[in-house]
Short mmCIF file of C-alpha atoms and ligand atoms in Angstrom, two decimals:
data_model
loop_
_atom_site.label_atom_id
_atom_site.label_comp_id
_atom_site.label_asym_id
_atom_site.label_seq_id
_atom_site.Cartn_x
_atom_site.Cartn_y
_atom_site.Cartn_z
CA MET S 1 6.55 -16.09 -16.26
CA GLN S 2 5.09 -17.96 -13.33
CA ARG S 3 1.38 -18.55 -13.37
CA PRO S 4 -0.29 -18.41 -10.02
CA ALA S 5 -2.58 -21.26 -9.06
CA ARG S 6 -6.23 -20.39 -9.62
CA HIS S 7 -9.37 -21.86 -8.19
CA ASP S 8 -11.93 -21.52 -10.93
CA SER S 9 -14.74 -23.07 -8.95
CA ALA S 10 -15.55 -19.90 -7.03
CA ARG S 11 -18.51 -18.06 -8.49
CA THR S 12 -19.25 -14.45 -7.99
CA ARG S 13 -22.74 -13.33 -7.16
CA ILE S 14 -23.87 -9.75 -7.26
CA SER S 15 -26.35 -8.55 -4.68
CA LYS S 16 -29.43 -6.83 -6.07
CA THR S 17 -28.40 -3.50 -4.63
CA SER S 18 -24.95 -3.67 -6.16
CA ALA S 19 -26.28 -4.79 -9.53
CA ASP S 20 -28.61 -1.80 -9.52
CA LEU S 21 -25.65 0.53 -9.27
CA LEU S 22 -23.94 -0.44 -12.50
CA SER S 23 -24.16 -2.80 -15.37
CA LEU S 24 -21.48 -5.24 -14.33
CA SER S 25 -21.33 -8.81 -15.51
CA LEU S 26 -19.55 -11.90 -14.37
CA TRP S 27 -16.44 -13.37 -15.78
CA ARG S 28 -17.51 -17.00 -15.78
CA ASN S 29 -16.17 -18.45 -18.99
CA MET S 30 -13.01 -16.48 -19.30
CA THR S 31 -9.83 -16.98 -17.38
CA LEU S 32 -7.11 -14.43 -16.79
CA GLN S 33 -4.95 -16.27 -19.30
CA THR S 34 -7.38 -15.57 -22.14
CA ALA S 35 -7.76 -11.91 -21.29
CA SER S 36 -6.07 -9.71 -23.86
CA ILE S 37 -4.65 -7.23 -21.36
CA HIS S 38 -1.93 -8.32 -18.98
CA ARG S 39 -1.56 -7.36 -15.35
CA LYS S 40 0.99 -4.58 -15.75
CA ASP S 41 -1.01 -2.81 -18.46
CA LEU S 42 -4.15 -3.23 -16.40
CA PHE S 43 -2.44 -1.74 -13.34
CA LEU S 44 -0.87 1.19 -15.19
CA GLY S 45 -4.13 1.81 -17.07
CA ALA S 46 -5.98 2.01 -13.75
CA CYS S 47 -3.37 4.49 -12.44
CA ARG S 48 -4.11 6.64 -15.50
CA GLY S 49 -7.88 6.39 -15.03
CA GLU S 50 -8.52 4.46 -18.26
CA ALA S 51 -11.57 2.35 -19.05
CA LEU S 52 -10.52 -1.28 -18.53
CA PRO S 53 -12.21 -4.69 -18.80
CA ARG S 54 -11.74 -5.32 -15.09
CA VAL S 55 -10.12 -3.72 -12.04
CA PRO S 56 -6.66 -4.82 -10.88
CA VAL S 57 -6.61 -6.11 -7.31
CA TRP S 58 -3.98 -6.66 -4.63
CA MET S 59 -3.92 -6.34 -0.83
CA MET S 60 -1.81 -4.20 1.47
CA ARG S 61 0.29 -6.46 3.74
CA GLN S 62 -0.54 -9.34 1.39
CA ALA S 63 2.66 -11.10 2.43
CA GLY S 64 2.16 -11.79 6.10
CA ARG S 65 1.06 -13.90 9.00
CA TYR S 66 -2.36 -14.97 7.64
CA LEU S 67 -0.42 -17.19 5.17
CA PRO S 68 0.80 -20.53 6.61
CA GLU S 69 3.79 -20.51 4.24
CA TYR S 70 4.80 -17.07 5.63
CA ARG S 71 4.51 -18.34 9.22
CA GLU S 72 6.68 -21.31 8.26
CA ILE S 73 9.48 -19.00 7.11
CA ARG S 74 9.07 -16.74 10.15
CA ALA S 75 9.37 -19.78 12.46
CA LYS S 76 12.95 -20.11 11.20
CA HIS S 77 13.95 -16.50 10.50
CA ALA S 78 13.49 -13.19 12.35
CA PHE S 79 11.41 -10.50 10.60
CA LEU S 80 14.35 -8.19 9.82
CA GLU S 81 16.40 -11.15 8.63
CA VAL S 82 13.65 -11.91 6.08
CA CYS S 83 13.63 -8.24 4.99
CA LYS S 84 17.42 -8.16 4.57
CA THR S 85 17.97 -11.51 2.87
CA PRO S 86 16.92 -11.21 -0.79
CA GLN S 87 16.37 -14.95 -1.19
CA LEU S 88 13.89 -14.96 1.73
CA ALA S 89 12.31 -11.60 0.88
CA VAL S 90 11.69 -12.72 -2.73
CA GLU S 91 10.12 -15.95 -1.55
CA VAL S 92 7.78 -14.17 0.88
CA SER S 93 6.88 -11.43 -1.64
CA LEU S 94 5.86 -14.11 -4.16
CA GLN S 95 3.76 -16.19 -1.75
CA PRO S 96 0.51 -14.21 -2.23
CA PHE S 97 1.08 -14.11 -6.00
CA ARG S 98 1.42 -17.88 -6.19
CA ARG S 99 -1.42 -18.69 -3.84
CA LEU S 100 -3.97 -15.97 -4.62
CA GLY S 101 -2.98 -14.72 -8.08
CA VAL S 102 -2.95 -11.07 -6.97
CA ASP S 103 -2.42 -8.52 -9.76
CA ALA S 104 0.60 -6.82 -8.20
CA VAL S 105 3.54 -8.03 -6.13
CA ILE S 106 4.65 -5.62 -3.40
CA VAL S 107 8.22 -6.11 -2.26
CA PHE S 108 8.51 -7.50 1.24
CA SER S 109 10.13 -4.95 3.53
CA ASP S 110 9.05 -2.43 6.17
CA ILE S 111 8.64 1.34 6.33
CA LEU S 112 11.15 1.44 9.21
CA ILE S 113 14.09 0.08 7.19
CA PRO S 114 15.18 3.63 6.09
CA ALA S 115 14.97 4.86 9.71
CA GLU S 116 17.67 2.34 10.58
CA ALA S 117 19.73 3.36 7.54
CA MET S 118 19.44 7.00 8.69
CA GLY S 119 21.15 5.98 11.91
CA LEU S 120 18.45 4.83 14.34
CA PRO S 121 18.89 1.30 15.68
CA LEU S 122 15.72 -0.73 15.00
CA GLU S 123 14.19 -3.77 16.67
CA LEU S 124 11.12 -5.43 15.21
CA GLY S 125 9.94 -8.08 17.63
CA ASP S 126 6.55 -9.58 18.46
CA ALA S 127 5.62 -6.43 20.37
CA GLY S 128 5.96 -4.35 17.17
CA PRO S 129 8.68 -1.87 16.25
CA ASN S 130 11.05 -0.36 18.79
CA LEU S 131 13.60 2.40 18.14
CA PRO S 132 15.59 2.67 21.38
CA ASN S 133 17.32 5.97 20.41
CA PRO S 134 14.41 8.14 19.24
CA VAL S 135 14.76 11.61 17.72
CA ARG S 136 14.00 14.26 20.38
CA SER S 137 16.18 17.29 19.61
CA LYS S 138 17.78 19.37 16.87
CA ALA S 139 21.07 17.55 17.49
CA ASP S 140 19.28 14.22 16.91
CA VAL S 141 17.83 15.53 13.63
CA ASP S 142 21.23 16.81 12.49
CA ARG S 143 22.75 13.38 13.09
CA LEU S 144 20.34 11.64 10.70
CA LYS S 145 22.12 10.41 7.59
CA ILE S 146 21.04 10.73 3.99
CA PHE S 147 22.19 7.23 3.06
CA ASP S 148 23.16 5.61 -0.22
CA PRO S 149 20.38 3.05 -0.77
CA GLU S 150 22.49 0.64 -2.83
CA LEU S 151 25.18 0.61 -0.13
CA GLU S 152 23.07 0.70 3.05
CA THR S 153 19.87 -1.04 1.93
CA GLY S 154 21.10 -2.89 -1.17
CA PHE S 155 19.02 -5.94 -0.20
CA LEU S 156 15.85 -4.06 -1.18
CA PRO S 157 16.70 -3.16 -4.81
CA GLU S 158 18.28 -6.61 -5.12
CA THR S 159 15.01 -8.20 -3.94
CA ILE S 160 13.08 -6.13 -6.47
CA ARG S 161 15.44 -7.12 -9.31
CA ARG S 162 14.96 -10.79 -8.43
CA ILE S 163 11.17 -10.49 -8.17
CA VAL S 164 10.99 -8.73 -11.55
CA LYS S 165 13.13 -11.47 -13.09
CA SER S 166 10.92 -14.13 -11.58
CA VAL S 167 7.48 -12.75 -12.50
CA GLY S 168 8.49 -11.36 -15.89
CA PRO S 169 7.54 -8.14 -17.64
CA GLU S 170 3.75 -8.58 -17.45
CA VAL S 171 3.35 -8.39 -13.66
CA PRO S 172 3.64 -5.07 -11.81
CA VAL S 173 6.06 -5.00 -8.90
CA LEU S 174 5.54 -2.32 -6.27
CA GLY S 175 8.16 -0.55 -4.20
CA PHE S 176 7.30 1.56 -1.16
CA ALA S 177 8.36 3.86 1.65
CA GLY S 178 6.70 5.40 4.66
CA ALA S 179 5.48 8.96 4.14
CA PRO S 180 7.67 11.41 6.12
CA TRP S 181 5.06 12.21 8.80
CA THR S 182 4.29 8.54 9.56
CA LEU S 183 7.98 7.64 9.62
CA ALA S 184 8.64 10.67 11.87
CA CYS S 185 5.98 9.39 14.30
CA TYR S 186 7.97 6.17 14.80
CA MET S 187 11.34 7.95 14.82
CA VAL S 188 10.19 10.40 17.52
CA GLU S 189 7.91 8.17 19.61
CA GLY S 190 10.23 5.18 19.36
CA LYS S 191 7.30 2.77 19.64
CA ALA S 192 4.02 2.26 17.82
CA LYS S 193 1.75 2.17 20.84
CA GLU S 194 2.74 5.28 22.77
CA GLY S 195 0.15 7.56 21.24
CA PHE S 196 1.17 10.81 19.63
CA ALA S 197 1.90 13.08 22.60
CA THR S 198 5.69 13.12 22.18
CA VAL S 199 5.58 13.78 18.46
CA LYS S 200 2.97 16.56 18.79
CA ASN S 201 4.90 18.10 21.65
CA PHE S 202 7.98 18.23 19.42
CA LEU S 203 5.98 19.60 16.46
CA TYR S 204 4.40 22.47 18.47
CA HIS S 205 7.45 23.41 20.54
CA GLU S 206 10.04 23.20 17.77
CA PRO S 207 8.16 23.55 14.49
CA ASN S 208 11.24 24.46 12.47
CA THR S 209 13.26 21.53 13.77
CA PHE S 210 10.30 19.26 13.13
CA ARG S 211 10.04 20.56 9.55
CA GLU S 212 13.76 19.90 9.18
CA LEU S 213 13.14 16.32 10.35
CA LEU S 214 10.39 15.82 7.75
CA HIS S 215 12.58 17.39 5.07
CA ARG S 216 15.47 15.12 5.96
CA ILE S 217 13.25 12.03 5.82
CA ALA S 218 11.97 13.19 2.41
CA GLN S 219 15.55 13.74 1.21
CA ALA S 220 16.52 10.23 2.33
CA SER S 221 13.34 8.70 0.86
CA ILE S 222 13.92 10.12 -2.64
CA PRO S 223 17.08 8.12 -3.53
CA TYR S 224 15.64 5.15 -1.61
CA LEU S 225 12.56 5.16 -3.89
CA GLN S 226 14.64 5.96 -6.99
CA ALA S 227 16.78 2.88 -6.28
CA GLN S 228 13.60 0.77 -6.15
CA ILE S 229 12.41 2.28 -9.43
CA ALA S 230 15.82 1.68 -11.07
CA ALA S 231 15.60 -1.94 -9.87
CA GLY S 232 12.32 -2.34 -11.79
CA ALA S 233 9.46 -1.18 -9.55
CA THR S 234 6.42 -0.42 -11.74
CA ALA S 235 4.96 2.00 -9.19
CA VAL S 236 5.73 3.07 -5.63
CA GLN S 237 3.43 3.52 -2.67
CA LEU S 238 3.87 5.96 0.22
CA PHE S 239 2.27 4.80 3.47
CA ASP S 240 0.88 7.65 5.61
CA THR S 241 -0.89 5.51 8.19
CA TRP S 242 -0.88 8.22 10.87
CA CYS S 243 -1.73 11.38 8.86
CA GLY S 244 -5.31 11.26 10.20
CA GLU S 245 -3.90 12.24 13.62
CA LEU S 246 -3.22 15.73 12.24
CA ASN S 247 -5.74 18.51 11.85
CA LEU S 248 -5.99 20.05 8.38
CA GLN S 249 -3.78 23.02 9.14
CA ASP S 250 -0.96 20.95 10.62
CA TYR S 251 -1.26 18.43 7.79
CA GLU S 252 -0.87 21.26 5.27
CA ASP S 253 1.92 22.95 7.23
CA PHE S 254 4.00 19.87 8.01
CA ALA S 255 3.08 16.51 6.47
CA LEU S 256 1.93 17.56 2.98
CA PRO S 257 4.99 19.60 1.87
CA ALA S 258 7.29 16.66 2.67
CA VAL S 259 5.15 14.32 0.54
CA GLN S 260 5.10 16.91 -2.26
CA GLU S 261 8.88 17.10 -2.06
CA ILE S 262 9.06 13.36 -2.79
CA THR S 263 6.47 13.28 -5.62
CA ALA S 264 8.11 16.31 -7.27
CA ALA S 265 11.56 14.71 -7.11
CA LEU S 266 10.26 11.45 -8.61
CA GLY S 267 8.91 13.61 -11.42
CA GLY S 268 6.31 11.19 -12.74
CA SER S 269 8.90 8.50 -13.58
CA VAL S 270 6.42 5.91 -12.27
CA PRO S 271 2.95 6.27 -10.72
CA VAL S 272 2.96 7.19 -7.04
CA ILE S 273 0.21 5.72 -4.84
CA TYR S 274 -0.38 7.61 -1.58
CA TYR S 275 -2.06 5.70 1.26
CA THR S 276 -3.72 7.79 3.94
CA LYS S 277 -5.77 6.44 6.86
CA ALA S 278 -8.64 8.19 8.66
CA SER S 279 -8.08 11.16 6.34
CA GLN S 280 -11.65 12.28 5.45
CA HIS S 281 -10.96 15.75 6.83
CA LEU S 282 -7.78 16.04 4.76
CA LEU S 283 -8.81 14.69 1.36
CA PRO S 284 -8.77 17.87 -0.77
CA ALA S 285 -5.28 18.58 0.61
CA VAL S 286 -4.20 14.95 0.13
CA ALA S 287 -5.23 15.33 -3.52
CA ARG S 288 -2.59 18.07 -3.90
CA SER S 289 0.17 15.64 -2.85
CA GLY S 290 1.28 15.06 -6.44
CA ALA S 291 0.40 11.36 -6.19
CA ASN S 292 -1.35 9.73 -9.16
CA VAL S 293 -3.41 7.37 -7.03
CA LEU S 294 -4.90 7.92 -3.56
CA SER S 295 -5.31 4.80 -1.45
CA ILE S 296 -8.18 5.39 0.94
CA ASP S 297 -9.43 3.55 4.00
CA TRP S 298 -12.91 2.06 4.44
CA ARG S 299 -14.40 4.95 6.43
CA VAL S 300 -15.34 6.84 3.27
CA ASP S 301 -17.45 6.03 0.23
CA LEU S 302 -15.22 5.97 -2.85
CA ALA S 303 -18.05 7.43 -4.97
CA GLU S 304 -18.12 10.48 -2.69
CA VAL S 305 -14.34 10.85 -2.95
CA ARG S 306 -14.54 10.66 -6.76
CA LYS S 307 -17.29 13.29 -6.74
CA MET S 308 -15.13 15.53 -4.55
CA LEU S 309 -11.81 15.07 -6.37
CA GLY S 310 -12.87 14.43 -9.97
CA PRO S 311 -11.75 11.72 -12.42
CA LYS S 312 -8.11 12.80 -12.84
CA ILE S 313 -6.94 11.18 -9.67
CA ALA S 314 -7.21 7.38 -9.50
CA LEU S 315 -8.32 5.70 -6.29
CA GLN S 316 -7.21 2.53 -4.53
CA GLY S 317 -9.15 0.64 -1.89
CA ASN S 318 -11.19 0.43 0.16
CA VAL S 319 -12.83 -2.75 1.45
CA ASP S 320 -12.79 -2.90 5.25
CA PRO S 321 -10.17 -5.58 6.10
CA ALA S 322 -12.53 -6.83 8.83
CA VAL S 323 -15.08 -7.80 6.14
CA LEU S 324 -12.65 -10.58 5.15
CA LEU S 325 -13.40 -12.16 8.52
CA GLY S 326 -17.06 -12.52 7.50
CA PRO S 327 -18.96 -15.09 5.43
CA ALA S 328 -18.26 -15.58 1.70
CA GLU S 329 -21.50 -13.89 0.61
CA LYS S 330 -20.70 -10.75 2.59
CA ILE S 331 -17.16 -10.56 1.15
CA ARG S 332 -18.54 -10.87 -2.39
CA ASP S 333 -21.26 -8.27 -1.84
CA VAL S 334 -18.93 -5.66 -0.34
CA THR S 335 -16.28 -6.28 -3.02
CA ILE S 336 -18.78 -5.89 -5.87
CA ALA S 337 -20.35 -2.81 -4.27
CA THR S 338 -16.87 -1.27 -3.97
CA ILE S 339 -16.15 -1.89 -7.66
CA CYS S 340 -19.57 -0.48 -8.58
CA SER S 341 -18.95 2.67 -6.58
CA LEU S 342 -16.33 3.82 -9.11
CA ALA S 343 -17.84 2.04 -12.13
CA GLY S 344 -14.49 0.28 -12.48
CA ARG S 345 -12.73 3.38 -13.74
CA GLY S 346 -9.46 4.70 -12.30
CA HIS S 347 -9.72 2.10 -9.58
CA ILE S 348 -7.24 -0.34 -8.08
CA LEU S 349 -9.24 -2.65 -5.84
CA ASN S 350 -7.61 -3.16 -2.46
CA LEU S 351 -8.40 -3.21 1.24
CA GLY S 352 -8.69 -0.01 3.25
CA HIS S 353 -5.69 -1.06 5.36
CA GLY S 354 -3.48 -4.14 5.67
CA ILE S 355 -5.05 -7.59 5.72
CA LEU S 356 -5.70 -8.76 9.29
CA GLN S 357 -3.51 -11.50 10.66
CA ASN S 358 -6.45 -13.78 11.52
CA THR S 359 -8.04 -13.63 8.04
CA PRO S 360 -8.78 -17.12 6.66
CA VAL S 361 -6.79 -17.62 3.44
CA GLU S 362 -9.99 -18.81 1.65
CA ASN S 363 -11.56 -15.43 2.38
CA ALA S 364 -8.62 -13.55 0.90
CA GLN S 365 -9.04 -15.80 -2.14
CA ILE S 366 -12.74 -14.91 -2.41
CA PHE S 367 -11.89 -11.19 -2.30
CA ILE S 368 -9.24 -11.48 -5.04
CA GLU S 369 -11.34 -13.74 -7.29
CA THR S 370 -14.48 -11.65 -6.93
CA GLY S 371 -12.51 -8.57 -7.94
CA GLN S 372 -10.92 -10.28 -10.92
CA ARG S 373 -14.13 -11.84 -12.22
CA ALA S 374 -16.22 -8.71 -12.13
CA LEU S 375 -16.22 -7.67 -15.76
CA ILE S 376 -16.82 -3.98 -16.19
CA GLN S 377 -19.21 -2.81 -18.88
CA HIS S 378 -18.37 0.74 -19.67
CA VAL S 379 -21.86 1.89 -20.45
CA ARG S 380 -21.18 5.52 -19.69
CA PRO S 381 -19.06 7.69 -22.00
CA VAL S 382 -15.77 8.90 -20.49
CA ALA S 383 -16.91 12.49 -20.23
CA GLN S 384 -19.78 11.52 -17.95
CA ALA S 385 -17.80 9.20 -15.71
CA ARG S 386 -16.89 11.14 -12.60
O1 CP3 O 1 2.27 -5.13 1.94
C1 CP3 O 1 3.14 -6.03 2.02
O2 CP3 O 1 2.86 -7.24 1.98
C2 CP3 O 1 4.60 -5.61 2.11
C3 CP3 O 1 5.15 -5.63 3.42
C4 CP3 O 1 4.90 -4.55 4.46
C5 CP3 O 1 5.14 -4.78 5.84
N1 CP3 O 1 5.00 -3.61 6.52
C6 CP3 O 1 5.53 -6.08 6.40
C7 CP3 O 1 5.37 -6.29 7.84
C8 CP3 O 1 4.52 -3.22 4.33
C9 CP3 O 1 4.10 -2.46 3.10
C10 CP3 O 1 4.60 -2.63 5.63
C11 CP3 O 1 4.32 -1.20 5.88
C12 CP3 O 1 4.26 -0.75 7.27
N2 CP3 O 1 5.06 -1.14 8.31
C13 CP3 O 1 3.40 0.27 7.72
C14 CP3 O 1 2.43 1.05 6.86
C15 CP3 O 1 1.19 0.29 6.60
C16 CP3 O 1 0.38 -0.09 7.81
O3 CP3 O 1 0.19 -1.27 8.02
O4 CP3 O 1 -0.09 0.84 8.52
C17 CP3 O 1 3.66 0.47 9.08
C18 CP3 O 1 2.96 1.44 9.98
C19 CP3 O 1 4.71 -0.41 9.44
C20 CP3 O 1 5.37 -0.53 10.77
C21 CP3 O 1 5.19 -1.88 11.36
N3 CP3 O 1 5.81 -3.02 10.88
C22 CP3 O 1 4.41 -2.23 12.47
C23 CP3 O 1 3.55 -1.26 13.26
C24 CP3 O 1 4.59 -3.60 12.67
C25 CP3 O 1 4.05 -4.40 13.83
C26 CP3 O 1 2.61 -4.66 13.71
C27 CP3 O 1 2.34 -5.89 12.90
O5 CP3 O 1 1.54 -5.80 11.96
O6 CP3 O 1 2.93 -6.91 13.22
C28 CP3 O 1 5.43 -4.09 11.65
C29 CP3 O 1 5.85 -5.48 11.41
C30 CP3 O 1 5.52 -6.06 10.06
N4 CP3 O 1 5.73 -5.44 8.87
C31 CP3 O 1 5.01 -7.36 9.81
C32 CP3 O 1 4.91 -7.51 8.43
C33 CP3 O 1 4.47 -8.73 7.67
C34 CP3 O 1 4.72 -8.42 10.85
C35 CP3 O 1 6.03 -8.99 11.28
C36 CP3 O 1 5.99 -10.44 11.60
O7 CP3 O 1 6.07 -11.30 10.71
O8 CP3 O 1 5.91 -10.77 12.81
#
């Protein structure tokens, strides 16, 4: 197993306010190597809501342009070429593990890869994604293919198999897909920055066709995720970046059933993490998605979410990615306060959305190390932990 480089000089300090919230001590004399629990057990334990010595931590979009070694590869290879070439995708997926020692490796890919495999040509240039033949009618929906993931997107399971082989059995490897609603937004709008008028127009004028679109995306996503699980993914994450654009009723009528279709089909084979952004108004419905872990953005207090949803559902998040642009002391304080808010139970520490491109690498390192060195003291019995 590869050991990531560690910088043991960084020291974590807890602000007075944070320390008041929970008895939480610092991991100064221990290193990860001496800890008795390895990363995969830690990660799976957190998904199950168990009491653990520390929280696992990784970052959404952890492989990306804030890393000089990523930019070096991208200078020579186009984004989709990196996604579709296992040798390159493995290398890029492992970069944050080597440099920052994150507790999970997410496979390098994109949520739009299945859209292309369903039959929509895809361009991913500097201006963001572009789908020149968007879905606008029933005929367009009917043309979408339920593809064989090993045949059409074999590079992805192959990348996962190689990552698993490289990191060994003690490191969790994460697969992912876009949630049907968020993928539908791109497939209908064609571009990321066009707002949501076209997709909402479609949804309100042709609700049954739109439901058929979501159903078809769910049906294509199931074997796609199963192939990632068969290749060795420890858990899978569904990204629903745009669900917050929906009101509660439309979320429940359209987006939620398609997510439930996926979680039901996966049948608990591995934990499912469900990322939703700007979803405060949807949370009790989001909790019925069938996911084991809800990944939440920074606009809500995790303690409030736990109070609302109870201890059975684990939470991931939710440090504001912009905080990683701030000074070291601020990053440490916010990270510790976030851990304290859930008392370290049923919690995978992460950002509330992907890491920003202009984040200094040292700041990402401070976030990861602060999370890993905060040793949880489980002073409260399980029954009382909410
Ligand atoms: O987390 C990881 O490190 C794994 C890789 C990953 C990428 N995209 C790589 C990527 C993951 C999990 C995604 C998910 C994704 N892709 C989402 C959901 C999460 C989110 O961020 O909201 C969405 C909406 C997309 C679609 C997408 N891909 C957009 C809108 C863009 C352009 C904007 C941008 O950030 O550049 C992409 C491109 C993309 N996907 C990049 C990366 C590293 C940047 C490409 C580059 O190197 O130039």
